XYZ file of C-alpha atoms in Angstrom:
609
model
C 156.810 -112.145 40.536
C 156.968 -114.768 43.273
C 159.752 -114.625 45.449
C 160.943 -117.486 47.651
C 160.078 -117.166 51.513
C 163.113 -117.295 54.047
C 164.422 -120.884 55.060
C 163.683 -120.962 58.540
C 164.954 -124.517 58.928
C 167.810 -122.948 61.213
C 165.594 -121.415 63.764
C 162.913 -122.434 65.777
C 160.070 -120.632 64.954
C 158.033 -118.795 67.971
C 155.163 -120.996 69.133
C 151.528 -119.648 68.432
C 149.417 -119.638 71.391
C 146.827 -122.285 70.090
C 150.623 -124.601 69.979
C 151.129 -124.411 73.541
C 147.966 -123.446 75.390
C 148.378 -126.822 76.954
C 151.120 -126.030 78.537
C 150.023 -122.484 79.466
C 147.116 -124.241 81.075
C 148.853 -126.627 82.961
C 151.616 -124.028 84.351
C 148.370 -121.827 85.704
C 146.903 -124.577 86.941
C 150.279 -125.774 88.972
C 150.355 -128.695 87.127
C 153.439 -128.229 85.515
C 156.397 -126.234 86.510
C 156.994 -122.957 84.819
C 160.298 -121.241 82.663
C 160.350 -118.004 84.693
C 158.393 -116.606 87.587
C 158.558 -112.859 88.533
C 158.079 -112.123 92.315
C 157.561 -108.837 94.180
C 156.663 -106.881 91.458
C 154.037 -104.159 90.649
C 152.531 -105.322 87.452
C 151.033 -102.666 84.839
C 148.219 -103.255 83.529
C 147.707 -101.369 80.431
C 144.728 -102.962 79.813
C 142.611 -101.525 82.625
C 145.159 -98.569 83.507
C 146.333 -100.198 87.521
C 149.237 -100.777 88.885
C 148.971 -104.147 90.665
C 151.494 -104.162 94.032
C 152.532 -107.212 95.106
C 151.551 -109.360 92.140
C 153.850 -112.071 90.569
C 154.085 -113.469 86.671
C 154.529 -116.736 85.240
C 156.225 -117.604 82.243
C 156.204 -120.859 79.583
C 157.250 -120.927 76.390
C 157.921 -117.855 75.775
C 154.516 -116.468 76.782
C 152.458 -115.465 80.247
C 150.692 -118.106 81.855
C 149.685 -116.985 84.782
C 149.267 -112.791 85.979
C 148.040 -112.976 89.293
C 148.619 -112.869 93.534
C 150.945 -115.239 93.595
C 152.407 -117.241 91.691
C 154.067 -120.096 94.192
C 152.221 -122.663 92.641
C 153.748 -122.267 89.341
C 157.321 -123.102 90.884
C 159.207 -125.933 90.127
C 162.956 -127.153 90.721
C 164.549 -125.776 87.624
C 162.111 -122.775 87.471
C 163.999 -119.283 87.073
C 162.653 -116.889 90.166
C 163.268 -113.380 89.985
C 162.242 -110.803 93.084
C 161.816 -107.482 91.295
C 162.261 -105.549 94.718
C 159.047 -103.862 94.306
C 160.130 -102.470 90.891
C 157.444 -101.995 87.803
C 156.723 -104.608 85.224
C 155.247 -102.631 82.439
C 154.554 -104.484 78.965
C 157.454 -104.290 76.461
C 157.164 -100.917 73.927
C 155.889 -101.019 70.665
C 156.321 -98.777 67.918
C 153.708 -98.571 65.625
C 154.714 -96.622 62.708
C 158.628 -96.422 61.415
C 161.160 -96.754 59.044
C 163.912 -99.079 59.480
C 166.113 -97.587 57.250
C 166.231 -94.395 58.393
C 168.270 -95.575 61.111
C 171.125 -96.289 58.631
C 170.640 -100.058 59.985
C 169.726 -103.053 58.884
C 167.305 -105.018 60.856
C 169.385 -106.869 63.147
C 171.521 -103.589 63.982
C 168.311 -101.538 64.454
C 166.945 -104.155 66.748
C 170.176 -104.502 68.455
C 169.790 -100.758 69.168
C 166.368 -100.371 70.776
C 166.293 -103.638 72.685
C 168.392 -102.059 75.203
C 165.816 -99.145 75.316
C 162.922 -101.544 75.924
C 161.030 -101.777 72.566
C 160.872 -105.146 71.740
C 157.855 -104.882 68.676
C 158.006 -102.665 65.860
C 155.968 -102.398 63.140
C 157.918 -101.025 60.279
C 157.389 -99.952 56.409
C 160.171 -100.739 54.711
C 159.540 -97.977 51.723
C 162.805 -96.832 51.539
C 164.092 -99.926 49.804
C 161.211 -100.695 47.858
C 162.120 -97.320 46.014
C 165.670 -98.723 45.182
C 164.786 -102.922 44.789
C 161.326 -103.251 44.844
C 159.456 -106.658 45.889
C 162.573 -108.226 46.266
C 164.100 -105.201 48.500
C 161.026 -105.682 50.586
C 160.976 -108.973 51.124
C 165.066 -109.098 52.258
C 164.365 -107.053 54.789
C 160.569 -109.224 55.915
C 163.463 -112.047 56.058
C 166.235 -110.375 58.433
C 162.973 -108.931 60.312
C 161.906 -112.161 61.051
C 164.938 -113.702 62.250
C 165.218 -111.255 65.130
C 164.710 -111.921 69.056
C 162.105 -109.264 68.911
C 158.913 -108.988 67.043
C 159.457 -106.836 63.847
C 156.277 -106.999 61.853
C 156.492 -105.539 58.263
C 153.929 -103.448 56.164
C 154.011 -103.984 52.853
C 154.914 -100.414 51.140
C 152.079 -98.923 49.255
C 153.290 -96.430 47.296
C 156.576 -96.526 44.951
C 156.451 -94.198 44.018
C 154.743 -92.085 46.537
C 153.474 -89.691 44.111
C 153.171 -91.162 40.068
C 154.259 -88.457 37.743
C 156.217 -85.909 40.131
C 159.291 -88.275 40.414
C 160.988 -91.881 38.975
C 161.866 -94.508 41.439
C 164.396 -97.586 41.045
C 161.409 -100.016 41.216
C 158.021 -99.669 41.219
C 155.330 -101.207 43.786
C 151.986 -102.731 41.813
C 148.805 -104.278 43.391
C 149.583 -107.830 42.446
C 153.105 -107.268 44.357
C 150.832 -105.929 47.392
C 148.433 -109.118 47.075
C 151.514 -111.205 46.926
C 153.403 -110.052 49.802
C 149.928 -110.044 52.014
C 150.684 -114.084 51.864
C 154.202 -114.174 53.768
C 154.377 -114.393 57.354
C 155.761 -111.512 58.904
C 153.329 -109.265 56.927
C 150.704 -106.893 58.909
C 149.345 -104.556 56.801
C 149.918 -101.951 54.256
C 151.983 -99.405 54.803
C 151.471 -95.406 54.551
C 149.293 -94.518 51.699
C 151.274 -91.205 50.826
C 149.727 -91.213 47.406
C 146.103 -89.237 49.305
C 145.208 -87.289 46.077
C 145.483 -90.839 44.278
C 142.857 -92.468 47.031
C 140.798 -88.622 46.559
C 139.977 -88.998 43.045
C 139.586 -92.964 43.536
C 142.883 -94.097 41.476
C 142.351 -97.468 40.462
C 145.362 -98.744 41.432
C 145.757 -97.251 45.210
C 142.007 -98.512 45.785
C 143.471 -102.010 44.263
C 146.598 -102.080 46.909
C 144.015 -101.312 49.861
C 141.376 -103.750 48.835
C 143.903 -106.575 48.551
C 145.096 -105.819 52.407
C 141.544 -105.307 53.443
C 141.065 -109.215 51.642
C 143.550 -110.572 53.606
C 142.300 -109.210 56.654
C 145.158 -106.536 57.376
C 145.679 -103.198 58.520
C 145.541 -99.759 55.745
C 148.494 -97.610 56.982
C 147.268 -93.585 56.502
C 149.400 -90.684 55.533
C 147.237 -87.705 54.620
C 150.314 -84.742 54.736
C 147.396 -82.025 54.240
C 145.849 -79.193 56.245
C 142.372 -79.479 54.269
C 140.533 -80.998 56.548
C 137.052 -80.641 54.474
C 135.813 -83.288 51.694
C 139.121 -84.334 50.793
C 140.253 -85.549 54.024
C 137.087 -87.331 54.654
C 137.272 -88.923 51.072
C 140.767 -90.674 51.974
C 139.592 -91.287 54.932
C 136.198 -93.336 53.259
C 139.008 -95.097 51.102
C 140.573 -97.313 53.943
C 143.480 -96.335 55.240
C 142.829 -96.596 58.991
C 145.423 -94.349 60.573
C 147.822 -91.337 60.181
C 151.024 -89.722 60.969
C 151.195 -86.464 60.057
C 148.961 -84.437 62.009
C 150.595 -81.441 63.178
C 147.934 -80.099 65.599
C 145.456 -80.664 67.642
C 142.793 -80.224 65.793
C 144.451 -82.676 63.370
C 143.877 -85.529 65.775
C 140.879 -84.699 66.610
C 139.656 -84.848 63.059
C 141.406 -88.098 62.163
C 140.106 -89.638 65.776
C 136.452 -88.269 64.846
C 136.400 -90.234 61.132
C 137.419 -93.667 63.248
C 141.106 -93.135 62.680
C 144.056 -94.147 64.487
C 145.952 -91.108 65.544
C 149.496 -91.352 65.532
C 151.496 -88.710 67.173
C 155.254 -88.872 66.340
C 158.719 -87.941 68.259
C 161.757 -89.107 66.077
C 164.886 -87.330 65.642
C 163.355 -84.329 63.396
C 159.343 -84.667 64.229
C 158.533 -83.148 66.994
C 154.550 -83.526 66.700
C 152.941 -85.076 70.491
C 153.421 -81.856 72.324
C 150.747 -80.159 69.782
C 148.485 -83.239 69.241
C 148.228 -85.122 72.640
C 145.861 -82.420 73.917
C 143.178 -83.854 72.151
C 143.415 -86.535 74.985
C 144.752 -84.538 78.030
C 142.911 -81.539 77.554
C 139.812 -82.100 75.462
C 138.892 -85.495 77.209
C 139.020 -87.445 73.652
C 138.981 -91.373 73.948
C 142.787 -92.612 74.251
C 142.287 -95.472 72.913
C 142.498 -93.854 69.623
C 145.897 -92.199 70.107
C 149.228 -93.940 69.490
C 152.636 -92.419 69.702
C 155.437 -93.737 67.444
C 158.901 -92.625 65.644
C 158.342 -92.410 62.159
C 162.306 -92.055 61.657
C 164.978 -92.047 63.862
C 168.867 -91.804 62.908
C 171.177 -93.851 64.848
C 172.851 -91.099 66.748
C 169.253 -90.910 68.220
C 168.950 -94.667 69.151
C 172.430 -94.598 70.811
C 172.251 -91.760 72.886
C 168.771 -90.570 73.328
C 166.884 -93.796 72.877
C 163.536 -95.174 71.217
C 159.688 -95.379 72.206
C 160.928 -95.401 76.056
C 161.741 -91.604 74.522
C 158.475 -91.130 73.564
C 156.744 -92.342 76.414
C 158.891 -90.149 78.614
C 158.086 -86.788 76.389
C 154.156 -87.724 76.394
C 154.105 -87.214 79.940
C 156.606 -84.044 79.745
C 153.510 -83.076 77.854
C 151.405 -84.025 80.298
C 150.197 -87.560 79.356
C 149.388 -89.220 82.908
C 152.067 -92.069 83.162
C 149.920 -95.400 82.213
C 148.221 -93.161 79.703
C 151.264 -92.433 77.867
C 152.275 -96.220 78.223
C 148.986 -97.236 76.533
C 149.929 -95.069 73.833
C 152.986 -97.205 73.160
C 151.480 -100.432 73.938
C 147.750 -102.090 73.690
C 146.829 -99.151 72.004
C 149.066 -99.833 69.088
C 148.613 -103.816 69.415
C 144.293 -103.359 68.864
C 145.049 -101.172 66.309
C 146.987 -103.777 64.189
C 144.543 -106.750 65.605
C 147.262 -108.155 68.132
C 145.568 -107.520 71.484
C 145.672 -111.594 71.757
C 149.137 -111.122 70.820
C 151.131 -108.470 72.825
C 151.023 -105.647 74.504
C 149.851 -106.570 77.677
C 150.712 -108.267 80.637
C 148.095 -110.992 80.331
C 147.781 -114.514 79.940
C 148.558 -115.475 76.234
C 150.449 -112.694 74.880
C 154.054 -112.763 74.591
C 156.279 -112.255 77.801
C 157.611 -108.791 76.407
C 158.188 -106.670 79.145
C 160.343 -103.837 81.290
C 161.389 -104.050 84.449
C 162.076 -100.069 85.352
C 161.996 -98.119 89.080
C 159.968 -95.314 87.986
C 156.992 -94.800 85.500
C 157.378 -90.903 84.678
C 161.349 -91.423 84.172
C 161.083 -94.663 83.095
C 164.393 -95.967 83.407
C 165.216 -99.008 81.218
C 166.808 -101.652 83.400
C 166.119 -104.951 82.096
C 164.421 -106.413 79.587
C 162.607 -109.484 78.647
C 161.398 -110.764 75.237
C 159.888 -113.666 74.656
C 160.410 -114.426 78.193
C 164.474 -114.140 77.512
C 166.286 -111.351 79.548
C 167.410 -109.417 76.281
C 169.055 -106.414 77.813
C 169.967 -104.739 80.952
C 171.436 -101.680 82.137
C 171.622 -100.774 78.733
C 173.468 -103.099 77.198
C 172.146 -105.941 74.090
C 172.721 -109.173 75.565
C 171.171 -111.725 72.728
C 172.374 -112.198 68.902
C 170.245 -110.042 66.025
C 171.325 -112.507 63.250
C 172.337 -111.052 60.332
C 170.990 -112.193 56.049
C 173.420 -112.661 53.861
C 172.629 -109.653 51.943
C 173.353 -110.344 47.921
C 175.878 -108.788 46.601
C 174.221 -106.192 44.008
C 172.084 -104.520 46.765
C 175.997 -103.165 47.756
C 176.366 -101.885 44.428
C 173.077 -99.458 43.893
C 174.802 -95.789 43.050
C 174.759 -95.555 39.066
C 175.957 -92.161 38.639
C 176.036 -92.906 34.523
C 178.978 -90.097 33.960
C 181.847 -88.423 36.012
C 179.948 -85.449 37.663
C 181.604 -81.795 37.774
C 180.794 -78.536 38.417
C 179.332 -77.574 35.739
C 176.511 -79.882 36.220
C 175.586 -78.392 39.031
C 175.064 -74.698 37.416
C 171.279 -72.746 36.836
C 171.485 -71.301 33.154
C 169.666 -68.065 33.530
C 167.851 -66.489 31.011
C 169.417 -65.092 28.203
C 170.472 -61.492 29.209
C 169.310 -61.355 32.892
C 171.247 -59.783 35.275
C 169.105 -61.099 38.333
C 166.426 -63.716 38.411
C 163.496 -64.280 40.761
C 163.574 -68.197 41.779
C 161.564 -70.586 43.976
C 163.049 -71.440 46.911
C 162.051 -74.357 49.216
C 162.207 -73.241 52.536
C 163.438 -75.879 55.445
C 161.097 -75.367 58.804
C 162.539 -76.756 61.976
C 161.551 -79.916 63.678
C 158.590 -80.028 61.121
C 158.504 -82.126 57.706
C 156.597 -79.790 55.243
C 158.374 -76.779 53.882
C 157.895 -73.612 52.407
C 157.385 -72.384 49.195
C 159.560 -68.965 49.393
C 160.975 -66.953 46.412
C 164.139 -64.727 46.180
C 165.606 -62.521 43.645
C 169.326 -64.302 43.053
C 171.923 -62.409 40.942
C 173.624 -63.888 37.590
C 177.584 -63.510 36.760
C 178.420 -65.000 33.531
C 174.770 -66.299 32.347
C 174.958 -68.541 35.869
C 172.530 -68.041 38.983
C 174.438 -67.457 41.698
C 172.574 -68.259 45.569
C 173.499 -65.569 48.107
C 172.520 -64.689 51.635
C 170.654 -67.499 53.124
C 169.928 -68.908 49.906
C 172.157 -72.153 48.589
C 171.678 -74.369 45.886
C 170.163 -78.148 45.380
C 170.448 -80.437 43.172
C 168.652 -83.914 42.838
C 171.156 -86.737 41.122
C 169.680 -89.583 39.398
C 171.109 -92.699 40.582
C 169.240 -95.290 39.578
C 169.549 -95.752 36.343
C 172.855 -93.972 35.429
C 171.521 -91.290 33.740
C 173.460 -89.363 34.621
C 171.014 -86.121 35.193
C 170.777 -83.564 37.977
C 167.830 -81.179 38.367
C 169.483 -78.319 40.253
C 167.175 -75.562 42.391
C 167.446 -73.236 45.287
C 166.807 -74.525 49.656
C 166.864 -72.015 52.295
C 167.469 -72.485 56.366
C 170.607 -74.830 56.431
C 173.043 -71.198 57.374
C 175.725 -72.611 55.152
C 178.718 -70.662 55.355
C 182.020 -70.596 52.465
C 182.978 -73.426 50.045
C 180.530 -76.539 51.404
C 178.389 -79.226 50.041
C 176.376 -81.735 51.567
C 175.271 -85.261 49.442
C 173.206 -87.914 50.398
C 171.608 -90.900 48.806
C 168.864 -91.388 51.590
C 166.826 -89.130 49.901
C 163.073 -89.926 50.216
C 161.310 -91.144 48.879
C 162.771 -92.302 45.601
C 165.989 -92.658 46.903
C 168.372 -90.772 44.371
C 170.801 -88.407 45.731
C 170.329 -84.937 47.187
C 173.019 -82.395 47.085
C 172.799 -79.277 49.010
C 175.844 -76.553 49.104
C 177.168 -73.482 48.733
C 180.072 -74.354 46.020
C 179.028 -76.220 42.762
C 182.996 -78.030 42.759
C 182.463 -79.628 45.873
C 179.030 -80.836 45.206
C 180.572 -82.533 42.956
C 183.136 -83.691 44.556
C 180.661 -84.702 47.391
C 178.248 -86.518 44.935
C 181.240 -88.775 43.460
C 182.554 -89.508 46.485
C 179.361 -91.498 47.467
C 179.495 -93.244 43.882
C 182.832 -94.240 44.929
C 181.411 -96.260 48.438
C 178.526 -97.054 47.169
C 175.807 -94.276 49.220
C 175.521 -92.640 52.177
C 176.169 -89.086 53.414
C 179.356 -86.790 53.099
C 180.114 -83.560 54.307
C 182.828 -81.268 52.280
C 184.436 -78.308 52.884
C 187.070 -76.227 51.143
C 187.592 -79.193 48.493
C 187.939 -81.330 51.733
C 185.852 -84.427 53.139
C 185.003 -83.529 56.739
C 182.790 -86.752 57.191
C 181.642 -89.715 55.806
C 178.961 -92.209 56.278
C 179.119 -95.419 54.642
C 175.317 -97.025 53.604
C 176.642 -99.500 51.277
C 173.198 -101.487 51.323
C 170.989 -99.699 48.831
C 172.679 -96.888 49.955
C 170.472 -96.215 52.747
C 172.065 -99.051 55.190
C 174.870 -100.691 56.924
C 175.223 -103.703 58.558
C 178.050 -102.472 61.253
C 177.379 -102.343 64.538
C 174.874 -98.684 65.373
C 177.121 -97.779 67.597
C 180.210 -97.498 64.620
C 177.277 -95.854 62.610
C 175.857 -93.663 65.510
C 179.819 -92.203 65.364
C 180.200 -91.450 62.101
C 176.647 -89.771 62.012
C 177.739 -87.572 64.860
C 181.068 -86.908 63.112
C 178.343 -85.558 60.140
C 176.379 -83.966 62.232
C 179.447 -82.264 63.674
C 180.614 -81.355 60.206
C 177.095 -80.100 59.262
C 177.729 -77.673 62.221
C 181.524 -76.817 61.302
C 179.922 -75.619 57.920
C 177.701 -73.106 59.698
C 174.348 -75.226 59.562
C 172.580 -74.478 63.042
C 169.212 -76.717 62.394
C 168.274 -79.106 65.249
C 168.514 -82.605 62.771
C 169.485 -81.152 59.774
C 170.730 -83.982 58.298
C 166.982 -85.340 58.250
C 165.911 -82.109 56.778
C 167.901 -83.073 54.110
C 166.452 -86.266 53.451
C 163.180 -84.948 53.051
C 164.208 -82.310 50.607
C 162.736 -84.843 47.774
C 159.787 -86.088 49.585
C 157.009 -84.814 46.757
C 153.930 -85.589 49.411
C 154.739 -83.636 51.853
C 154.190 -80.080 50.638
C 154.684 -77.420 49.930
C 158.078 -77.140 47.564
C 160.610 -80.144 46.536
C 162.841 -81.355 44.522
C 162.607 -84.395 42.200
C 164.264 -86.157 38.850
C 161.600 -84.593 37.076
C 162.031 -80.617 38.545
C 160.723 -78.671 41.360
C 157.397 -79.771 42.483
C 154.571 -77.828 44.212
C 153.227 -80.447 46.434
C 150.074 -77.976 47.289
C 148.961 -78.683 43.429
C 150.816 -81.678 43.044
C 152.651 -80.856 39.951
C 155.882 -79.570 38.322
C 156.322 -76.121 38.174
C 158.831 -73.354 36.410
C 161.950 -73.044 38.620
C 161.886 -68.838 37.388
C 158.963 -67.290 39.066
C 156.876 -66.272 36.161
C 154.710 -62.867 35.327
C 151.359 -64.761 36.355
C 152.467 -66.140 39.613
């Protein structure tokens, strides 16, 4: 499949800096007159770990020309002069490793969201989609990335599906479509390579996907979601991949540091992973160069009102990250890694003019922001256009249901005679991704197994193909109290639809309701809607402004609460509920799944086990 690269003919595209070292030159030089010049300012530089007083910056065509004492000699007539007041200049944020769509955005509204929180390059996997549409999924949202005023570079997905065998995705993702996409522009790598026991016993086709990004000269995302750090880890680690995610200890980064990995240690709206990792640097005296802090996922209600990587920066030194440590972390750091250094993430001569202006480095207040050497935001507030694509009218319609759902399709036969039943139960841990593989003796009324306690039912709905099937099982840690369910067709990583609840007729009701607008999340109660999010796009997106999102997720997370659900993020607890490489126990299309053994396994807890 070759698909057709975005017509850029209505934008300008951003200058490389071979296109206008000339003028560069001749601004440094005071030969010619430059756009912007920044006066009175104490400069960061990441790159040697100072704060500069007094120094000035010079800006032309959209990149720095000149870093230095002063810059008087770059001043011309029309040249823009701003006196920071002795306020910080720190290099725009960059986020190394994250999902778009977990926002519930499209590009332009997720960019729209962070600019105003100082991130102004991420470097995103767009996996989610490539689950539902495939190449072509992937490549829409390449296209809207690259028509934004910030720098959103995209990693082609690696794995759909993230684990062959233990579940069925909309599309899947070969090597050829990996080689392919390594030719269009905004392309930087590969993303996570969740598929680790695939790379351990040298699969032919995830050693195919990295070789063709290590061709073309790219970065080999990691994702090794295992404690075994013994010949395993060091075999997926000889394969390629060249960072990771989802340590969730110290000794984690150490190991991944140790085998010449990036370490990646995440704060989004559920992970909670730099306090336990960042040690490595702070306490054991590890290199920092080989630590980088990112999201992974963040919902909207996070972007509005808690922010983005200027989050992150701020928790690494909660944690006790020294300032321009922790702003390394979110800068160069993650610009070497993905062989940008010349690029960004610095305040040097070259690189883009992507930067902060803020008062204090450990609060790090956001006050205005620069891309590209535009003022994007300040105080908060977006001040550019994110243009939007014309998304095609079938990636709207992506919720096959295949049959009018009802309670009965959400009911556990048990077996013949049983009065009580001893079931697997995948147990929800706070703030973390993996789970727990738990077991509980349920009872049975009328040949039906019945959760009680703290024990509620889930069911996986196949939605791409409109088969209409649902695997049903048993979750634990949500607290749901009297008639609720909870449905959601961001359910990763294949993307069907999870329902959790406590009342089979209103996961029913739940699950048809987001057939009916085409994805996204609703809450139900008593045979009543309490919330609803609208993700029309592939059902994990819309294109309305985050802040209209941000609302209704609130209004769901609200309703999550009303329903007795206590869980800091439960909502993306929920998501993950299908995620078959993250162990220990999920849900898929094709049953429960013990992600220690990576297999399917008996709902009924057998004699043997």
């Amino acid at each position: 499949m070759h698909l057709k690269t975005l017509d850029m003919d209505t934008q300008t595209p951003f200058p490389a800096w071979p296109d206008v070292a000339a003028d560069l030159v001749a601004v440094a030089a005071g030969r010619t007159p430059a756009d912007l010049v920044l006066t009175n300012a104490q400069v960061v530089l990441v790159q040697t770990r100072e704060v500069m007083e007094g120094w000035q910056v010079a800006v032309a065509k959209g990149r720095f020309a000149y870093v230095g004492p002063d810059a008087g000699h770059c001043i011309g007539p029309d040249t823009q002069v701003v006196d920071l007041q002795g306020k910080y200049l720190v290099p725009g944020l960059c986020d190394a490793h994250m999902h778009i769509e977990s926002g519930m955005l499209t590009p332009a509204e997720f960019a729209r969201a962070v600019i105003p929180h100082g991130t102004t390059s991420m470097f995103t996997d767009p996996h989610e989609i490539a689950n539902v549409f495939g190449l072509r999924g992937v490549k829409l949202m390449h296209d809207e990335a690259l028509m934004q005023p910030v720098n959103i570079f995209t990693q082609m997905p690696s794995c759909a599906p993230s684990a062959p065998g233990l579940e069925t995705t909309g599309f899947e993702i070969t090597p050829e479509d990996v080689a392919e996409a390594m030719t269009w522009p905004g392309i930087v790598g590969l993303g996570e390579m969740m598929n680790f026991p695939g790379v351990v016993a040298g699969d032919p086709k995830m050693l195919a996907e990295i070789a063709a990004t290590q061709i073309a000269g790219k970065t080999v995302g990691g994702h090794y979601a295992s404690p075994d750090l013994g010949p395993a880890f060091h075999a997926y680690v000889a394969g390629g991949p060249a960072d990771d995610h989802e340590g969730t200890c110290e000794e984690d980064a150490i190991a991944r540091m140790r085998q010449g990995m990036r370490s990646m240690i995440r704060l989004g709206s559920a992970w909670y992973d730099i306090e336990a990792q960042i040690t490595a640097v702070t306490e054991r005296g590890l290199d920092p160069r080989n630590m980088i802090l990112c999201t992974d996922d963040c919902h909207s209600g996070t972007l509005v009102h808690d922010g983005h990587m200027n989050r992150c920066v701020r928790h690494a030194i909660d944690c006790g990250a020294e300032p321009l440590l922790a702003l390394q972390m979110a800068t160069i750091n993650t610009a070497t890694h993905f062989g940008l250094e010349r690029e960004l993430g610095q305040i040097a001569p070259g690189r883009r003019a992507d930067m902060i202006v803020t008062s204090d480095l450990r609060s790090l207040p956001i006050e205005v922001v620069y891309a590209r050497g535009l003022k994007v935001a300040e105080g908060g507030v977006c001040l550019v256009d994110c243009p939007h694509l014309d998304w095609p009218e079938d990636t709207r319609n992506s919720v096959y249901l295949g049959k009018a759902l009802k309670a009965a399709d959400f009911e556990v036969k048990a077996p013949e005679g049983a009065n009580a039943v001893t079931v697997k139960v995948i147990g929800v841990v706070e703030n973390q991704a993996p789970t727990e593989a738990l077991t509980a003796e349920l009872p049975v009324v009328d040949g039906v197994v019945e959760g009680e306690g703290g024990v509620c039912q889930i069911a996986l709905v196949e939605r791409h193909r409109g088969t209409g099937q649902v695997t049903n099982g048993f979750v634990s840690g949500f607290g749901y109290q009297g008639r609720v369910a909870v449905a959601s067709t961001v359910a990763h990583d294949s993307h069907h639809m999870i329902v959790v609840g406590t009342d089979r007729d209103s996961m029913a009701k739940a699950a048809m309701r987001l057939g009916e607008v085409g994805g996204g999340v609703a809450v139900w109660k008593d045979g009543e809607e309490l919330a609803l999010v609208e993700l029309p796009i592939a059902g994990l997106m819309s294109d309305s402004p985050a802040e209209e999102v941000a609302a209704k997720a609130q209004a769901m997370v609200e309703a999550m609460a009303a329903c007795g659900c206590t869980l800091n993020n439960a909502y993306m607890q929920h998501s993950l509920l299908a995620l078959v490489v993250i162990p220990s126990l999920r849900i898929s299309d094709l049953g429960i799944v013990d992600v220690t053994r990576f297999e399917v396994t008996d709902l009924f807890v057998t004699e043997d086990e």
